[in-house]
Amino acid sequence: MNVHDLKGERMAFAASGGLDSCTIVHWLSANGVKVVCMTADLGQPDETSFDEIGKRMLASGADEFIGMPLQETLSEIGLAIVQAQACYEGRYWNTTGAGRQAIVRGLVRQMRKHGLSIMSHGSTGRGNDQVRFQIGINLLAPELKVYAPWRDPAFLERFRGRQQMLDYCEQHALPIKTTRDKPYSTDANLLGLTHEGGALESLATPADFVTPAMGVWPEQALEQAEIVELCFEKGRPTVVNGERLSLPLLFHRLNVLAGRHGVGIGYHLVENRFVGVKSRGVYEAPGMELLGTAYALLSQIVLDRRAAEVLATLSGTLARQLYQGYWADLASRMARAAIAQTAALMTGTLRVSLYRGTIRFVSAADIPHSLFTADGSMEAEGAFDHADSEGLLRILSLNARTLARAGQITDRDAGG
């Protein structure tokens, strides 16, 4: 599908309100396409006013603007990520992938409501988001079509990159926020923020080249540590420092608390994109880092060895599934259903200390499903008799002795 096939059509466009959105919407309109811009309210910390996005899109030639309130949807996906500990290739909390899933859900609802059958987006042909949008739409609404300008020869002939888009927007006096001297791009939502492109495409550029938008660098954080108390009820965080909050408000609060202490700020990652290339990003996710760490501390107290091992396997699976856009498929639903079994046991109160980029355990209480008992104590208490281990060790060492006697182990195998 290319722009010439779309002349006279009325289509949905997933608009972020940035440089790509303004350029593409104006270009499509100039080519006879009626564009209905749909923008998700995801609690973007880099937008001072959500209404301003609509004004920019209409000024760029949109036929109509539809705002989609999706902070609740995104928050639930964020909680599912925390419960699964679904970090991608390290400590990236999959915040952009989560945002795309929320947007796709909103788009499908609105397109069906308004009788639209073609959806478009501004994702490049080299990135992950094009995959997330297209697979997400295909999974939820296979009857809908997807048009990607960055895969249209007509668009690529006109725009080779950021500079040509800036030229175009200046030529047509479009109200873009991006300036020529901004050295990287930013994508943000309630769960976190991604900096990439521009100067960050050079590995000679340090992570602290970026200016944090959700907090401060640890060395600029408060000099005094702060204790935060989080209460969980069956896997859901409900109370922060004695105040009961809705999930979106809870994420907002944790972003502020963690961000001012430099927690979850500036995580550097050279990652493997789904399309097969390497990319470099600098991530911010203060609230997710705080909530995810507290949840992990609670899991340590509740889960036995076998459950913890299964959760670790499912964590990696769901991290990849979300990153690649398969959050709604059968494999993801199976994994989430299994993880729900562990989440149902996660009730308790965690207190942690935040200080210059670190999260330290302070205390845990009121955990009805805790497995932490006096049986593991080094003191003379609990039901575990030291002497009971004699038979256990005889059985465990039997195989070790057999391996050695059979000549399968040598001094060299011990290393060193």
PDB file of C-alpha atoms in Angstrom, residues 123-395:
ATOM      1  CA  SER A 123       7.454   4.316  12.990  1.00  0.00           C
ATOM      2  CA  THR A 124      10.584   3.887  10.892  1.00  0.00           C
ATOM      3  CA  GLY A 125      11.352   0.842   8.796  1.00  0.00           C
ATOM      4  CA  ARG A 126      14.425   0.071  10.914  1.00  0.00           C
ATOM      5  CA  GLY A 127      12.818  -0.036  14.337  1.00  0.00           C
ATOM      6  CA  ASN A 128      10.713  -2.162  16.645  1.00  0.00           C
ATOM      7  CA  ASP A 129       7.593  -0.014  16.761  1.00  0.00           C
ATOM      8  CA  GLN A 130       6.526  -0.821  13.205  1.00  0.00           C
ATOM      9  CA  VAL A 131       6.477  -4.479  14.280  1.00  0.00           C
ATOM     10  CA  ARG A 132       4.573  -3.752  17.492  1.00  0.00           C
ATOM     11  CA  PHE A 133       1.913  -1.722  15.700  1.00  0.00           C
ATOM     12  CA  GLN A 134       1.387  -4.116  12.828  1.00  0.00           C
ATOM     13  CA  ILE A 135       1.450  -7.342  14.823  1.00  0.00           C
ATOM     14  CA  GLY A 136      -0.710  -5.785  17.534  1.00  0.00           C
ATOM     15  CA  ILE A 137      -3.330  -4.660  15.033  1.00  0.00           C
ATOM     16  CA  ASN A 138      -3.220  -8.001  13.208  1.00  0.00           C
ATOM     17  CA  LEU A 139      -3.728  -9.917  16.456  1.00  0.00           C
ATOM     18  CA  LEU A 140      -6.641  -7.817  17.720  1.00  0.00           C
ATOM     19  CA  ALA A 141      -8.297  -6.804  14.456  1.00  0.00           C
ATOM     20  CA  PRO A 142      -7.012  -8.711  11.404  1.00  0.00           C
ATOM     21  CA  GLU A 143      -9.615  -7.047   9.212  1.00  0.00           C
ATOM     22  CA  LEU A 144      -7.847  -3.677   9.541  1.00  0.00           C
ATOM     23  CA  LYS A 145      -5.148  -2.575   7.099  1.00  0.00           C
ATOM     24  CA  VAL A 146      -1.872  -0.874   8.031  1.00  0.00           C
ATOM     25  CA  TYR A 147      -0.117   1.809   5.993  1.00  0.00           C
ATOM     26  CA  ALA A 148       3.485   2.629   6.950  1.00  0.00           C
ATOM     27  CA  PRO A 149       4.862   5.805   5.320  1.00  0.00           C
ATOM     28  CA  TRP A 150       8.448   4.805   6.129  1.00  0.00           C
ATOM     29  CA  ARG A 151       7.982   1.788   3.862  1.00  0.00           C
ATOM     30  CA  ASP A 152       6.363   3.791   1.039  1.00  0.00           C
ATOM     31  CA  PRO A 153       8.812   4.562  -1.817  1.00  0.00           C
ATOM     32  CA  ALA A 154       7.045   7.886  -2.450  1.00  0.00           C
ATOM     33  CA  PHE A 155       7.610   8.989   1.140  1.00  0.00           C
ATOM     34  CA  LEU A 156      11.198   7.743   1.220  1.00  0.00           C
ATOM     35  CA  GLU A 157      11.982   9.621  -1.976  1.00  0.00           C
ATOM     36  CA  ARG A 158      10.785  12.837  -0.333  1.00  0.00           C
ATOM     37  CA  PHE A 159      12.151  12.262   3.187  1.00  0.00           C
ATOM     38  CA  ARG A 160      15.438  10.514   3.858  1.00  0.00           C
ATOM     39  CA  GLY A 161      15.632  11.492   7.493  1.00  0.00           C
ATOM     40  CA  ARG A 162      15.202  14.069  10.226  1.00  0.00           C
ATOM     41  CA  GLN A 163      16.790  17.010   8.394  1.00  0.00           C
ATOM     42  CA  GLN A 164      14.465  16.727   5.386  1.00  0.00           C
ATOM     43  CA  MET A 165      11.490  16.572   7.740  1.00  0.00           C
ATOM     44  CA  LEU A 166      12.638  19.670   9.586  1.00  0.00           C
ATOM     45  CA  ASP A 167      13.056  21.472   6.256  1.00  0.00           C
ATOM     46  CA  TYR A 168       9.534  20.442   5.249  1.00  0.00           C
ATOM     47  CA  CYS A 169       7.964  21.577   8.516  1.00  0.00           C
ATOM     48  CA  GLU A 170       9.751  24.924   8.377  1.00  0.00           C
ATOM     49  CA  GLN A 171       8.699  25.377   4.752  1.00  0.00           C
ATOM     50  CA  HIS A 172       5.054  24.833   5.656  1.00  0.00           C
ATOM     51  CA  ALA A 173       5.237  26.621   9.025  1.00  0.00           C
ATOM     52  CA  LEU A 174       4.104  23.562  10.965  1.00  0.00           C
ATOM     53  CA  PRO A 175       4.056  23.946  14.779  1.00  0.00           C
ATOM     54  CA  ILE A 176       6.693  21.357  15.692  1.00  0.00           C
ATOM     55  CA  LYS A 177       8.463  21.198  19.061  1.00  0.00           C
ATOM     56  CA  THR A 178      11.639  19.685  17.628  1.00  0.00           C
ATOM     57  CA  THR A 179      14.544  21.991  16.844  1.00  0.00           C
ATOM     58  CA  ARG A 180      17.635  21.435  14.748  1.00  0.00           C
ATOM     59  CA  ASP A 181      19.896  21.651  17.749  1.00  0.00           C
ATOM     60  CA  LYS A 182      18.130  18.910  19.729  1.00  0.00           C
ATOM     61  CA  PRO A 183      20.756  16.153  19.649  1.00  0.00           C
ATOM     62  CA  TYR A 184      18.472  13.132  20.233  1.00  0.00           C
ATOM     63  CA  SER A 185      14.825  12.070  20.197  1.00  0.00           C
ATOM     64  CA  THR A 186      12.601  11.197  23.145  1.00  0.00           C
ATOM     65  CA  ASP A 187       9.589   8.928  23.529  1.00  0.00           C
ATOM     66  CA  ALA A 188       7.754   8.979  26.842  1.00  0.00           C
ATOM     67  CA  ASN A 189       4.787   7.656  28.768  1.00  0.00           C
ATOM     68  CA  LEU A 190       3.711   7.203  32.371  1.00  0.00           C
ATOM     69  CA  LEU A 191       5.906   4.127  32.832  1.00  0.00           C
ATOM     70  CA  GLY A 192       9.131   5.508  31.425  1.00  0.00           C
ATOM     71  CA  LEU A 193      11.037   7.380  28.817  1.00  0.00           C
ATOM     72  CA  THR A 194      13.418   6.499  25.997  1.00  0.00           C
ATOM     73  CA  HIS A 195      16.189   8.699  24.584  1.00  0.00           C
ATOM     74  CA  GLU A 196      17.722   7.538  21.310  1.00  0.00           C
ATOM     75  CA  GLY A 197      18.987   8.659  17.930  1.00  0.00           C
ATOM     76  CA  GLY A 198      21.129  11.643  17.051  1.00  0.00           C
ATOM     77  CA  ALA A 199      24.251  11.971  19.166  1.00  0.00           C
ATOM     78  CA  LEU A 200      23.306   8.846  21.143  1.00  0.00           C
ATOM     79  CA  GLU A 201      23.954   6.714  18.062  1.00  0.00           C
ATOM     80  CA  SER A 202      27.655   7.186  18.787  1.00  0.00           C
ATOM     81  CA  LEU A 203      29.080   5.008  21.529  1.00  0.00           C
ATOM     82  CA  ALA A 204      31.498   7.834  22.239  1.00  0.00           C
ATOM     83  CA  THR A 205      28.538   9.739  23.721  1.00  0.00           C
ATOM     84  CA  PRO A 206      28.106   9.004  27.444  1.00  0.00           C
ATOM     85  CA  ALA A 207      24.714   8.197  28.932  1.00  0.00           C
ATOM     86  CA  ASP A 208      24.779  11.369  31.012  1.00  0.00           C
ATOM     87  CA  PHE A 209      24.749  13.387  27.792  1.00  0.00           C
ATOM     88  CA  VAL A 210      20.951  13.367  28.034  1.00  0.00           C
ATOM     89  CA  THR A 211      18.946  15.645  30.287  1.00  0.00           C
ATOM     90  CA  PRO A 212      16.650  13.500  32.454  1.00  0.00           C
ATOM     91  CA  ALA A 213      12.942  14.289  32.208  1.00  0.00           C
ATOM     92  CA  MET A 214      11.655  12.055  35.033  1.00  0.00           C
ATOM     93  CA  GLY A 215      14.214  12.842  37.708  1.00  0.00           C
ATOM     94  CA  VAL A 216      17.875  13.723  38.182  1.00  0.00           C
ATOM     95  CA  TRP A 217      21.213  11.986  37.866  1.00  0.00           C
ATOM     96  CA  PRO A 218      22.249  10.302  41.151  1.00  0.00           C
ATOM     97  CA  GLU A 219      25.054  12.789  41.818  1.00  0.00           C
ATOM     98  CA  GLN A 220      22.483  15.613  41.629  1.00  0.00           C
ATOM     99  CA  ALA A 221      19.975  13.844  43.889  1.00  0.00           C
ATOM    100  CA  LEU A 222      19.022  14.733  47.448  1.00  0.00           C
ATOM    101  CA  GLU A 223      21.747  14.291  50.045  1.00  0.00           C
ATOM    102  CA  GLN A 224      19.335  12.682  52.498  1.00  0.00           C
ATOM    103  CA  ALA A 225      17.966   9.150  52.033  1.00  0.00           C
ATOM    104  CA  GLU A 226      14.177   8.706  51.971  1.00  0.00           C
ATOM    105  CA  ILE A 227      12.204   5.695  53.170  1.00  0.00           C
ATOM    106  CA  VAL A 228       9.221   4.627  51.089  1.00  0.00           C
ATOM    107  CA  GLU A 229       6.584   2.193  52.311  1.00  0.00           C
ATOM    108  CA  LEU A 230       4.652   0.144  49.748  1.00  0.00           C
ATOM    109  CA  CYS A 231       1.699  -2.108  50.544  1.00  0.00           C
ATOM    110  CA  PHE A 232       0.748  -4.935  48.192  1.00  0.00           C
ATOM    111  CA  GLU A 233      -2.576  -6.766  48.163  1.00  0.00           C
ATOM    112  CA  LYS A 234      -2.588  -9.953  46.089  1.00  0.00           C
ATOM    113  CA  GLY A 235       0.109  -8.621  43.787  1.00  0.00           C
ATOM    114  CA  ARG A 236      -1.321  -5.127  43.430  1.00  0.00           C
ATOM    115  CA  PRO A 237       0.369  -2.095  44.972  1.00  0.00           C
ATOM    116  CA  THR A 238      -2.357  -0.150  46.734  1.00  0.00           C
ATOM    117  CA  VAL A 239      -0.843   2.129  49.364  1.00  0.00           C
ATOM    118  CA  VAL A 240       2.216   4.406  49.266  1.00  0.00           C
ATOM    119  CA  ASN A 241       3.396   5.915  52.545  1.00  0.00           C
ATOM    120  CA  GLY A 242      -0.012   5.357  54.116  1.00  0.00           C
ATOM    121  CA  GLU A 243      -2.033   6.805  51.209  1.00  0.00           C
ATOM    122  CA  ARG A 244      -4.289   4.578  49.105  1.00  0.00           C
ATOM    123  CA  LEU A 245      -3.977   5.467  45.417  1.00  0.00           C
ATOM    124  CA  SER A 246      -5.400   4.331  42.100  1.00  0.00           C
ATOM    125  CA  LEU A 247      -2.853   2.552  39.921  1.00  0.00           C
ATOM    126  CA  PRO A 248      -2.180   5.501  37.546  1.00  0.00           C
ATOM    127  CA  LEU A 249      -1.773   7.904  40.459  1.00  0.00           C
ATOM    128  CA  LEU A 250       0.465   5.379  42.200  1.00  0.00           C
ATOM    129  CA  PHE A 251       2.793   5.292  39.190  1.00  0.00           C
ATOM    130  CA  HIS A 252       2.824   9.108  39.090  1.00  0.00           C
ATOM    131  CA  ARG A 253       3.722   9.210  42.797  1.00  0.00           C
ATOM    132  CA  LEU A 254       6.485   6.615  42.523  1.00  0.00           C
ATOM    133  CA  ASN A 255       7.974   8.409  39.515  1.00  0.00           C
ATOM    134  CA  VAL A 256       8.353  11.537  41.642  1.00  0.00           C
ATOM    135  CA  LEU A 257       9.673   9.719  44.720  1.00  0.00           C
ATOM    136  CA  ALA A 258      12.223   7.618  42.840  1.00  0.00           C
ATOM    137  CA  GLY A 259      13.130  10.237  40.251  1.00  0.00           C
ATOM    138  CA  ARG A 260      14.252  12.823  42.775  1.00  0.00           C
ATOM    139  CA  HIS A 261      16.699  10.274  44.169  1.00  0.00           C
ATOM    140  CA  GLY A 262      18.123   9.352  40.774  1.00  0.00           C
ATOM    141  CA  VAL A 263      16.597   5.863  40.874  1.00  0.00           C
ATOM    142  CA  GLY A 264      15.913   4.329  37.452  1.00  0.00           C
ATOM    143  CA  ILE A 265      17.475   7.279  35.636  1.00  0.00           C
ATOM    144  CA  GLY A 266      19.797   6.933  32.623  1.00  0.00           C
ATOM    145  CA  TYR A 267      19.996   3.178  32.103  1.00  0.00           C
ATOM    146  CA  HIS A 268      22.210   2.636  29.045  1.00  0.00           C
ATOM    147  CA  LEU A 269      21.483  -0.319  26.787  1.00  0.00           C
ATOM    148  CA  VAL A 270      22.810  -1.462  23.418  1.00  0.00           C
ATOM    149  CA  GLU A 271      19.978  -3.815  22.597  1.00  0.00           C
ATOM    150  CA  ASN A 272      19.034  -6.332  19.947  1.00  0.00           C
ATOM    151  CA  ARG A 273      16.102  -5.007  17.982  1.00  0.00           C
ATOM    152  CA  PHE A 274      13.580  -7.506  16.698  1.00  0.00           C
ATOM    153  CA  VAL A 275      14.406  -6.542  13.098  1.00  0.00           C
ATOM    154  CA  GLY A 276      17.968  -7.803  13.570  1.00  0.00           C
ATOM    155  CA  VAL A 277      20.062  -4.686  14.170  1.00  0.00           C
ATOM    156  CA  LYS A 278      21.668  -3.206  17.266  1.00  0.00           C
ATOM    157  CA  SER A 279      20.430   0.072  18.701  1.00  0.00           C
ATOM    158  CA  ARG A 280      21.434   2.208  21.646  1.00  0.00           C
ATOM    159  CA  GLY A 281      19.004   3.782  24.087  1.00  0.00           C
ATOM    160  CA  VAL A 282      19.181   5.635  27.381  1.00  0.00           C
ATOM    161  CA  TYR A 283      16.164   4.811  29.503  1.00  0.00           C
ATOM    162  CA  GLU A 284      14.327   6.357  32.440  1.00  0.00           C
ATOM    163  CA  ALA A 285      11.800   4.394  34.499  1.00  0.00           C
ATOM    164  CA  PRO A 286      11.989   5.576  38.118  1.00  0.00           C
ATOM    165  CA  GLY A 287       8.566   4.357  39.234  1.00  0.00           C
ATOM    166  CA  MET A 288       8.911   0.997  37.499  1.00  0.00           C
ATOM    167  CA  GLU A 289      12.368   0.474  39.009  1.00  0.00           C
ATOM    168  CA  LEU A 290      11.110   1.244  42.514  1.00  0.00           C
ATOM    169  CA  LEU A 291       7.942  -0.841  42.204  1.00  0.00           C
ATOM    170  CA  GLY A 292       9.707  -3.680  40.404  1.00  0.00           C
ATOM    171  CA  THR A 293      12.472  -3.870  43.020  1.00  0.00           C
ATOM    172  CA  ALA A 294      10.012  -3.836  45.926  1.00  0.00           C
ATOM    173  CA  TYR A 295       7.960  -6.565  44.261  1.00  0.00           C
ATOM    174  CA  ALA A 296      11.094  -8.655  43.712  1.00  0.00           C
ATOM    175  CA  LEU A 297      11.998  -8.319  47.396  1.00  0.00           C
ATOM    176  CA  LEU A 298       8.531  -9.545  48.345  1.00  0.00           C
ATOM    177  CA  SER A 299       8.834 -12.446  45.881  1.00  0.00           C
ATOM    178  CA  GLN A 300      12.051 -13.569  47.560  1.00  0.00           C
ATOM    179  CA  ILE A 301      10.139 -14.009  50.804  1.00  0.00           C
ATOM    180  CA  VAL A 302       7.127 -15.795  49.319  1.00  0.00           C
ATOM    181  CA  LEU A 303       8.260 -18.054  46.467  1.00  0.00           C
ATOM    182  CA  ASP A 304       9.956 -21.402  46.909  1.00  0.00           C
ATOM    183  CA  ARG A 305      12.902 -22.482  44.756  1.00  0.00           C
ATOM    184  CA  ARG A 306      10.878 -24.238  42.065  1.00  0.00           C
ATOM    185  CA  ALA A 307       8.326 -21.431  41.712  1.00  0.00           C
ATOM    186  CA  ALA A 308      11.138 -18.858  41.527  1.00  0.00           C
ATOM    187  CA  GLU A 309      12.831 -20.832  38.745  1.00  0.00           C
ATOM    188  CA  VAL A 310       9.611 -21.060  36.729  1.00  0.00           C
ATOM    189  CA  LEU A 311       8.986 -17.333  37.220  1.00  0.00           C
ATOM    190  CA  ALA A 312      12.503 -16.544  35.981  1.00  0.00           C
ATOM    191  CA  THR A 313      11.834 -18.521  32.802  1.00  0.00           C
ATOM    192  CA  LEU A 314       8.464 -16.860  32.238  1.00  0.00           C
ATOM    193  CA  SER A 315      10.029 -13.430  32.899  1.00  0.00           C
ATOM    194  CA  GLY A 316      12.402 -13.847  29.971  1.00  0.00           C
ATOM    195  CA  THR A 317       9.629 -15.150  27.734  1.00  0.00           C
ATOM    196  CA  LEU A 318       7.251 -12.273  28.477  1.00  0.00           C
ATOM    197  CA  ALA A 319      10.028  -9.676  28.178  1.00  0.00           C
ATOM    198  CA  ARG A 320      10.751 -10.860  24.633  1.00  0.00           C
ATOM    199  CA  GLN A 321       7.056 -11.225  23.775  1.00  0.00           C
ATOM    200  CA  LEU A 322       6.258  -7.660  24.823  1.00  0.00           C
ATOM    201  CA  TYR A 323       9.376  -6.223  23.205  1.00  0.00           C
ATOM    202  CA  GLN A 324       8.434  -7.879  19.920  1.00  0.00           C
ATOM    203  CA  GLY A 325       4.740  -6.975  20.050  1.00  0.00           C
ATOM    204  CA  TYR A 326       3.201 -10.368  20.874  1.00  0.00           C
ATOM    205  CA  TRP A 327       1.662  -9.359  24.219  1.00  0.00           C
ATOM    206  CA  ALA A 328      -1.842 -10.498  23.185  1.00  0.00           C
ATOM    207  CA  ASP A 329      -1.011 -13.897  21.681  1.00  0.00           C
ATOM    208  CA  LEU A 330      -1.555 -17.324  23.233  1.00  0.00           C
ATOM    209  CA  ALA A 331       1.993 -17.730  24.536  1.00  0.00           C
ATOM    210  CA  SER A 332       1.801 -14.422  26.421  1.00  0.00           C
ATOM    211  CA  ARG A 333      -1.621 -15.209  27.828  1.00  0.00           C
ATOM    212  CA  MET A 334      -0.379 -18.612  29.022  1.00  0.00           C
ATOM    213  CA  ALA A 335       2.635 -17.017  30.719  1.00  0.00           C
ATOM    214  CA  ARG A 336       0.534 -14.303  32.375  1.00  0.00           C
ATOM    215  CA  ALA A 337      -1.961 -16.880  33.611  1.00  0.00           C
ATOM    216  CA  ALA A 338       0.852 -18.806  35.289  1.00  0.00           C
ATOM    217  CA  ILE A 339       2.334 -15.635  36.796  1.00  0.00           C
ATOM    218  CA  ALA A 340      -1.098 -14.725  38.183  1.00  0.00           C
ATOM    219  CA  GLN A 341      -0.710 -17.762  40.474  1.00  0.00           C
ATOM    220  CA  THR A 342       2.334 -16.159  42.084  1.00  0.00           C
ATOM    221  CA  ALA A 343       0.830 -12.651  42.147  1.00  0.00           C
ATOM    222  CA  ALA A 344      -2.150 -13.922  44.170  1.00  0.00           C
ATOM    223  CA  LEU A 345       0.285 -14.710  47.013  1.00  0.00           C
ATOM    224  CA  MET A 346       2.039 -11.333  47.028  1.00  0.00           C
ATOM    225  CA  THR A 347       0.505  -9.538  49.989  1.00  0.00           C
ATOM    226  CA  GLY A 348       2.669  -7.578  52.375  1.00  0.00           C
ATOM    227  CA  THR A 349       4.315  -4.293  53.274  1.00  0.00           C
ATOM    228  CA  LEU A 350       7.819  -3.404  52.076  1.00  0.00           C
ATOM    229  CA  ARG A 351       9.901  -0.487  53.276  1.00  0.00           C
ATOM    230  CA  VAL A 352      12.886   0.556  51.177  1.00  0.00           C
ATOM    231  CA  SER A 353      15.382   3.387  51.343  1.00  0.00           C
ATOM    232  CA  LEU A 354      16.136   5.542  48.298  1.00  0.00           C
ATOM    233  CA  TYR A 355      19.509   7.221  48.073  1.00  0.00           C
ATOM    234  CA  ARG A 356      21.365   8.539  45.034  1.00  0.00           C
ATOM    235  CA  GLY A 357      20.354   5.926  42.522  1.00  0.00           C
ATOM    236  CA  THR A 358      20.093   3.018  44.944  1.00  0.00           C
ATOM    237  CA  ILE A 359      17.235   1.086  46.534  1.00  0.00           C
ATOM    238  CA  ARG A 360      18.013  -0.642  49.830  1.00  0.00           C
ATOM    239  CA  PHE A 361      15.835  -3.042  51.779  1.00  0.00           C
ATOM    240  CA  VAL A 362      14.655  -1.680  55.157  1.00  0.00           C
ATOM    241  CA  SER A 363      11.944  -4.054  56.384  1.00  0.00           C
ATOM    242  CA  ALA A 364       9.099  -6.379  55.419  1.00  0.00           C
ATOM    243  CA  ALA A 365       5.952  -7.094  57.420  1.00  0.00           C
ATOM    244  CA  ASP A 366       2.423  -8.509  57.295  1.00  0.00           C
ATOM    245  CA  ILE A 367       3.270 -11.211  54.737  1.00  0.00           C
ATOM    246  CA  PRO A 368       0.755 -14.039  55.242  1.00  0.00           C
ATOM    247  CA  HIS A 369       2.363 -16.338  52.655  1.00  0.00           C
ATOM    248  CA  SER A 370       5.963 -15.870  53.823  1.00  0.00           C
ATOM    249  CA  LEU A 371       8.225 -18.942  53.716  1.00  0.00           C
ATOM    250  CA  PHE A 372      10.867 -17.247  55.847  1.00  0.00           C
ATOM    251  CA  THR A 373      10.865 -19.112  59.184  1.00  0.00           C
ATOM    252  CA  ALA A 374      13.146 -19.933  62.102  1.00  0.00           C
ATOM    253  CA  ASP A 375      14.006 -23.256  60.432  1.00  0.00           C
ATOM    254  CA  GLY A 376      16.796 -21.500  58.561  1.00  0.00           C
ATOM    255  CA  SER A 377      18.253 -19.854  61.661  1.00  0.00           C
ATOM    256  CA  MET A 378      21.839 -20.444  62.795  1.00  0.00           C
ATOM    257  CA  GLU A 379      20.563 -20.371  66.367  1.00  0.00           C
ATOM    258  CA  ALA A 380      19.013 -23.280  68.290  1.00  0.00           C
ATOM    259  CA  GLU A 381      15.455 -22.640  67.169  1.00  0.00           C
ATOM    260  CA  GLY A 382      13.011 -23.931  64.589  1.00  0.00           C
ATOM    261  CA  ALA A 383      12.133 -27.500  63.603  1.00  0.00           C
ATOM    262  CA  PHE A 384      15.268 -28.241  61.532  1.00  0.00           C
ATOM    263  CA  ASP A 385      17.595 -30.593  63.455  1.00  0.00           C
ATOM    264  CA  HIS A 386      21.217 -30.223  62.317  1.00  0.00           C
ATOM    265  CA  ALA A 387      21.717 -33.977  62.634  1.00  0.00           C
ATOM    266  CA  ASP A 388      18.979 -34.642  60.059  1.00  0.00           C
ATOM    267  CA  SER A 389      21.363 -33.436  57.351  1.00  0.00           C
ATOM    268  CA  GLU A 390      23.671 -36.428  57.846  1.00  0.00           C
ATOM    269  CA  GLY A 391      21.474 -38.785  55.815  1.00  0.00           C
ATOM    270  CA  LEU A 392      20.776 -36.086  53.220  1.00  0.00           C
ATOM    271  CA  LEU A 393      24.488 -35.509  52.630  1.00  0.00           C
ATOM    272  CA  ARG A 394      25.204 -39.242  52.383  1.00  0.00           C
ATOM    273  CA  ILE A 395      22.688 -39.492  49.545  1.00  0.00           C
TER     274      ILE A 395
END
